[in-house]
Amino acid sequence: MTAYDQDTQDKALAEVERLRAHFDEIDQSLEKAREALQEAIVRHLRERNAPPGRIATASKYDRNHVGRLARAAGVQPLREPKPKTRRRKTPPAAE
């Protein structure tokens, strides 16, 4: 079994812990920024300040994701979805 030099090990672990703490700070900042962006998207959709496609382009989110954010926040769509029509079965071919 390899014996680790205690001083080297302590330095290595201290570096890893320092970098992990820095990573956690960045991760928290990223999450706050994501939440702020999503809140702005929902607010502007709700207030009808810009169309969803333009908001998607500006946010660099996929248009479908912008739609999911809006639906989750209860934003009413600009247009009601078209009712689904039932397909008529074609009659069998006459022989």
Coordinates of N, CA and C in Angstrom, one line a residue:
M1 N 0.8 -1.2 0.0 CA 0.0 0.0 0.0 C 0.9 1.2 0.0
T2 N 0.5 2.3 -0.7 CA 1.3 3.5 -0.8 C 1.1 4.3 0.4
A3 N 2.1 4.8 0.9 CA 2.0 5.8 2.1 C 2.1 7.2 1.5
Y4 N 1.1 8.0 1.9 CA 1.0 9.4 1.5 C 1.8 10.3 2.5
D5 N 2.5 11.2 1.9 CA 3.2 12.2 2.7 C 2.1 13.1 3.3
Q6 N 2.1 13.2 4.6 CA 1.0 14.0 5.3 C 1.0 15.4 4.8
D7 N 2.1 16.1 4.7 CA 2.2 17.5 4.3 C 1.6 17.7 2.9
T8 N 2.0 16.8 2.0 CA 1.5 16.9 0.6 C 0.0 16.6 0.5
Q9 N -0.4 15.6 1.3 CA -1.8 15.3 1.3 C -2.6 16.4 1.9
D10 N -2.2 17.1 2.9 CA -2.9 18.2 3.5 C -3.0 19.4 2.5
K11 N -1.9 19.6 1.7 CA -1.9 20.7 0.7 C -2.9 20.3 -0.4
A12 N -2.9 19.1 -0.8 CA -3.8 18.6 -1.9 C -5.2 18.8 -1.5
L13 N -5.6 18.3 -0.3 CA -7.0 18.4 0.2 C -7.4 19.8 0.4
A14 N -6.5 20.7 0.9 CA -6.8 22.1 1.1 C -7.1 22.7 -0.3
E15 N -6.4 22.4 -1.3 CA -6.6 22.9 -2.6 C -8.0 22.5 -3.2
V16 N -8.3 21.2 -3.0 CA -9.5 20.7 -3.5 C -10.7 21.3 -2.8
E17 N -10.6 21.5 -1.5 CA -11.7 22.1 -0.7 C -11.8 23.6 -1.1
R18 N -10.7 24.3 -1.3 CA -10.8 25.7 -1.7 C -11.5 25.8 -3.1
L19 N -11.1 25.0 -4.0 CA -11.7 25.0 -5.3 C -13.2 24.6 -5.3
R20 N -13.5 23.6 -4.5 CA -14.9 23.2 -4.3 C -15.8 24.3 -3.8
A21 N -15.3 25.0 -2.8 CA -16.0 26.2 -2.2 C -16.2 27.3 -3.3
H22 N -15.2 27.5 -4.1 CA -15.3 28.5 -5.2 C -16.4 28.0 -6.2
F23 N -16.3 26.7 -6.5 CA -17.3 26.2 -7.4 C -18.7 26.3 -6.8
D24 N -18.9 26.1 -5.6 CA -20.2 26.2 -4.9 C -20.7 27.7 -5.0
E25 N -19.8 28.6 -4.8 CA -20.2 30.1 -4.9 C -20.7 30.4 -6.4
I26 N -19.9 29.9 -7.3 CA -20.3 30.2 -8.7 C -21.6 29.5 -9.1
D27 N -21.8 28.3 -8.6 CA -23.0 27.5 -8.8 C -24.2 28.3 -8.2
Q28 N -24.1 28.8 -7.0 CA -25.2 29.6 -6.4 C -25.5 30.9 -7.2
S29 N -24.4 31.5 -7.7 CA -24.6 32.7 -8.5 C -25.3 32.4 -9.8
L30 N -24.9 31.3 -10.4 CA -25.6 30.8 -11.6 C -27.1 30.6 -11.4
E31 N -27.4 29.9 -10.3 CA -28.8 29.6 -10.0 C -29.6 30.9 -9.8
K32 N -29.0 31.9 -9.1 CA -29.7 33.2 -8.9 C -29.9 33.9 -10.3
A33 N -28.9 33.8 -11.1 CA -29.0 34.5 -12.4 C -30.1 33.8 -13.3
R34 N -30.1 32.4 -13.2 CA -31.1 31.7 -14.0 C -32.6 32.0 -13.5
E35 N -32.7 32.1 -12.2 CA -34.0 32.4 -11.6 C -34.5 33.9 -12.1
A36 N -33.5 34.8 -12.0 CA -33.8 36.2 -12.5 C -34.2 36.2 -13.9
L37 N -33.5 35.5 -14.8 CA -33.8 35.4 -16.2 C -35.2 34.8 -16.4
Q38 N -35.5 33.7 -15.8 CA -36.8 33.1 -15.9 C -37.9 34.0 -15.4
E39 N -37.7 34.7 -14.3 CA -38.8 35.6 -13.8 C -39.0 36.7 -14.8
A40 N -38.0 37.2 -15.4 CA -38.1 38.3 -16.4 C -38.9 37.8 -17.6
I41 N -38.6 36.6 -18.1 CA -39.2 36.0 -19.2 C -40.7 35.9 -18.9
V42 N -41.1 35.3 -17.8 CA -42.5 35.2 -17.4 C -43.2 36.5 -17.3
R43 N -42.5 37.5 -16.7 CA -43.1 38.8 -16.5 C -43.4 39.5 -17.9
H44 N -42.5 39.4 -18.8 CA -42.7 40.0 -20.1 C -43.7 39.3 -20.9
L45 N -43.8 38.0 -20.8 CA -44.8 37.2 -21.5 C -46.2 37.6 -20.9
R46 N -46.3 37.7 -19.6 CA -47.5 38.0 -18.9 C -48.0 39.4 -19.3
E47 N -47.1 40.4 -19.4 CA -47.4 41.8 -19.7 C -47.5 42.0 -21.2
R48 N -47.2 41.0 -22.0 CA -47.3 41.0 -23.4 C -46.4 42.1 -24.0
N49 N -45.2 42.2 -23.4 CA -44.2 43.2 -23.9 C -43.5 42.8 -25.2
A50 N -43.4 41.5 -25.4 CA -42.8 41.0 -26.6 C -43.3 39.6 -26.9
P51 N -43.3 39.2 -28.2 CA -43.8 37.9 -28.5 C -42.8 36.8 -28.0
P52 N -43.4 35.6 -27.8 CA -42.6 34.5 -27.2 C -41.4 34.2 -28.1
G53 N -41.5 34.2 -29.4 CA -40.4 33.8 -30.2 C -39.2 34.8 -30.1
R54 N -39.5 36.1 -30.0 CA -38.5 37.1 -29.8 C -37.8 37.0 -28.4
I55 N -38.7 36.7 -27.4 CA -38.2 36.5 -26.0 C -37.3 35.2 -26.0
A56 N -37.7 34.2 -26.7 CA -36.8 33.0 -26.8 C -35.5 33.3 -27.4
T57 N -35.5 34.1 -28.5 CA -34.2 34.4 -29.2 C -33.3 35.3 -28.3
A58 N -33.9 36.3 -27.6 CA -33.2 37.1 -26.7 C -32.6 36.4 -25.5
S59 N -33.4 35.4 -25.0 CA -32.9 34.7 -23.8 C -32.0 33.5 -24.1
K60 N -32.0 33.2 -25.4 CA -31.2 32.0 -25.9 C -31.7 30.7 -25.3
Y61 N -33.0 30.8 -24.9 CA -33.7 29.5 -24.6 C -34.5 29.1 -25.8
D62 N -34.7 27.8 -25.9 CA -35.5 27.2 -26.9 C -37.0 27.7 -26.7
R63 N -37.7 28.0 -27.8 CA -39.0 28.5 -27.8 C -39.9 27.6 -27.0
N64 N -39.7 26.3 -27.1 CA -40.6 25.3 -26.4 C -40.3 25.5 -24.9
H65 N -39.1 25.7 -24.5 CA -38.8 25.9 -23.0 C -39.4 27.2 -22.5
V66 N -39.4 28.3 -23.3 CA -40.1 29.5 -23.0 C -41.6 29.2 -22.8
G67 N -42.2 28.4 -23.6 CA -43.6 28.0 -23.5 C -43.8 27.3 -22.2
R68 N -42.9 26.4 -21.9 CA -43.1 25.6 -20.6 C -43.0 26.5 -19.4
L69 N -42.1 27.5 -19.4 CA -42.0 28.4 -18.3 C -43.3 29.2 -18.2
A70 N -43.9 29.6 -19.3 CA -45.1 30.4 -19.3 C -46.3 29.6 -18.8
R71 N -46.4 28.3 -19.3 CA -47.5 27.5 -18.8 C -47.4 27.2 -17.3
A72 N -46.1 26.9 -16.8 CA -45.9 26.6 -15.4 C -46.3 27.8 -14.5
A73 N -46.1 29.0 -15.1 CA -46.4 30.3 -14.3 C -47.9 30.7 -14.5
G74 N -48.6 30.0 -15.3 CA -50.0 30.3 -15.6 C -50.3 31.4 -16.5
V75 N -49.3 31.7 -17.4 CA -49.5 32.8 -18.4 C -50.5 32.2 -19.5
Q76 N -51.5 33.0 -19.7 CA -52.5 32.6 -20.7 C -51.9 32.8 -22.1
P77 N -52.1 31.8 -23.0 CA -51.6 31.9 -24.4 C -52.3 33.0 -25.1
L78 N -51.6 33.6 -26.1 CA -52.2 34.6 -27.0 C -53.4 34.1 -27.7
R79 N -53.3 32.9 -28.2 CA -54.4 32.3 -28.9 C -54.8 31.0 -28.2
E80 N -56.1 30.7 -28.3 CA -56.5 29.4 -27.7 C -56.1 28.4 -28.7
P81 N -55.7 27.2 -28.2 CA -55.3 26.1 -29.1 C -56.5 25.7 -30.0
K82 N -56.2 25.3 -31.2 CA -57.3 24.8 -32.1 C -57.8 23.5 -31.5
P83 N -59.1 23.3 -31.6 CA -59.7 22.0 -31.1 C -59.2 20.9 -32.1
K84 N -58.9 19.8 -31.5 CA -58.5 18.7 -32.3 C -59.7 18.1 -33.0
T85 N -59.5 17.8 -34.2 CA -60.6 17.2 -35.0 C -60.4 15.7 -35.1
R86 N -61.5 15.0 -35.0 CA -61.4 13.5 -35.1 C -61.2 13.2 -36.6
R87 N -60.4 12.3 -36.9 CA -60.2 11.8 -38.2 C -61.4 10.9 -38.6
R88 N -61.9 11.1 -39.7 CA -63.0 10.2 -40.2 C -62.3 8.9 -40.7
K89 N -62.9 7.8 -40.4 CA -62.4 6.6 -40.9 C -62.8 6.5 -42.4
T90 N -61.9 6.1 -43.2 CA -62.3 6.0 -44.6 C -63.1 4.7 -44.8
P91 N -64.2 4.8 -45.6 CA -64.9 3.5 -45.7 C -64.1 2.5 -46.5
P92 N -64.4 1.2 -46.3 CA -63.6 0.2 -47.1 C -63.9 0.4 -48.6
A93 N -62.9 0.0 -49.3 CA -63.0 0.1 -50.8 C -64.1 -0.8 -51.3
A94 N -64.9 -0.2 -52.2 CA -66.0 -1.0 -52.8 C -65.4 -2.1 -53.7
E95 N -66.0 -3.2 -53.7 CA -65.5 -4.3 -54.6 C -66.4 -4.5 -55.7

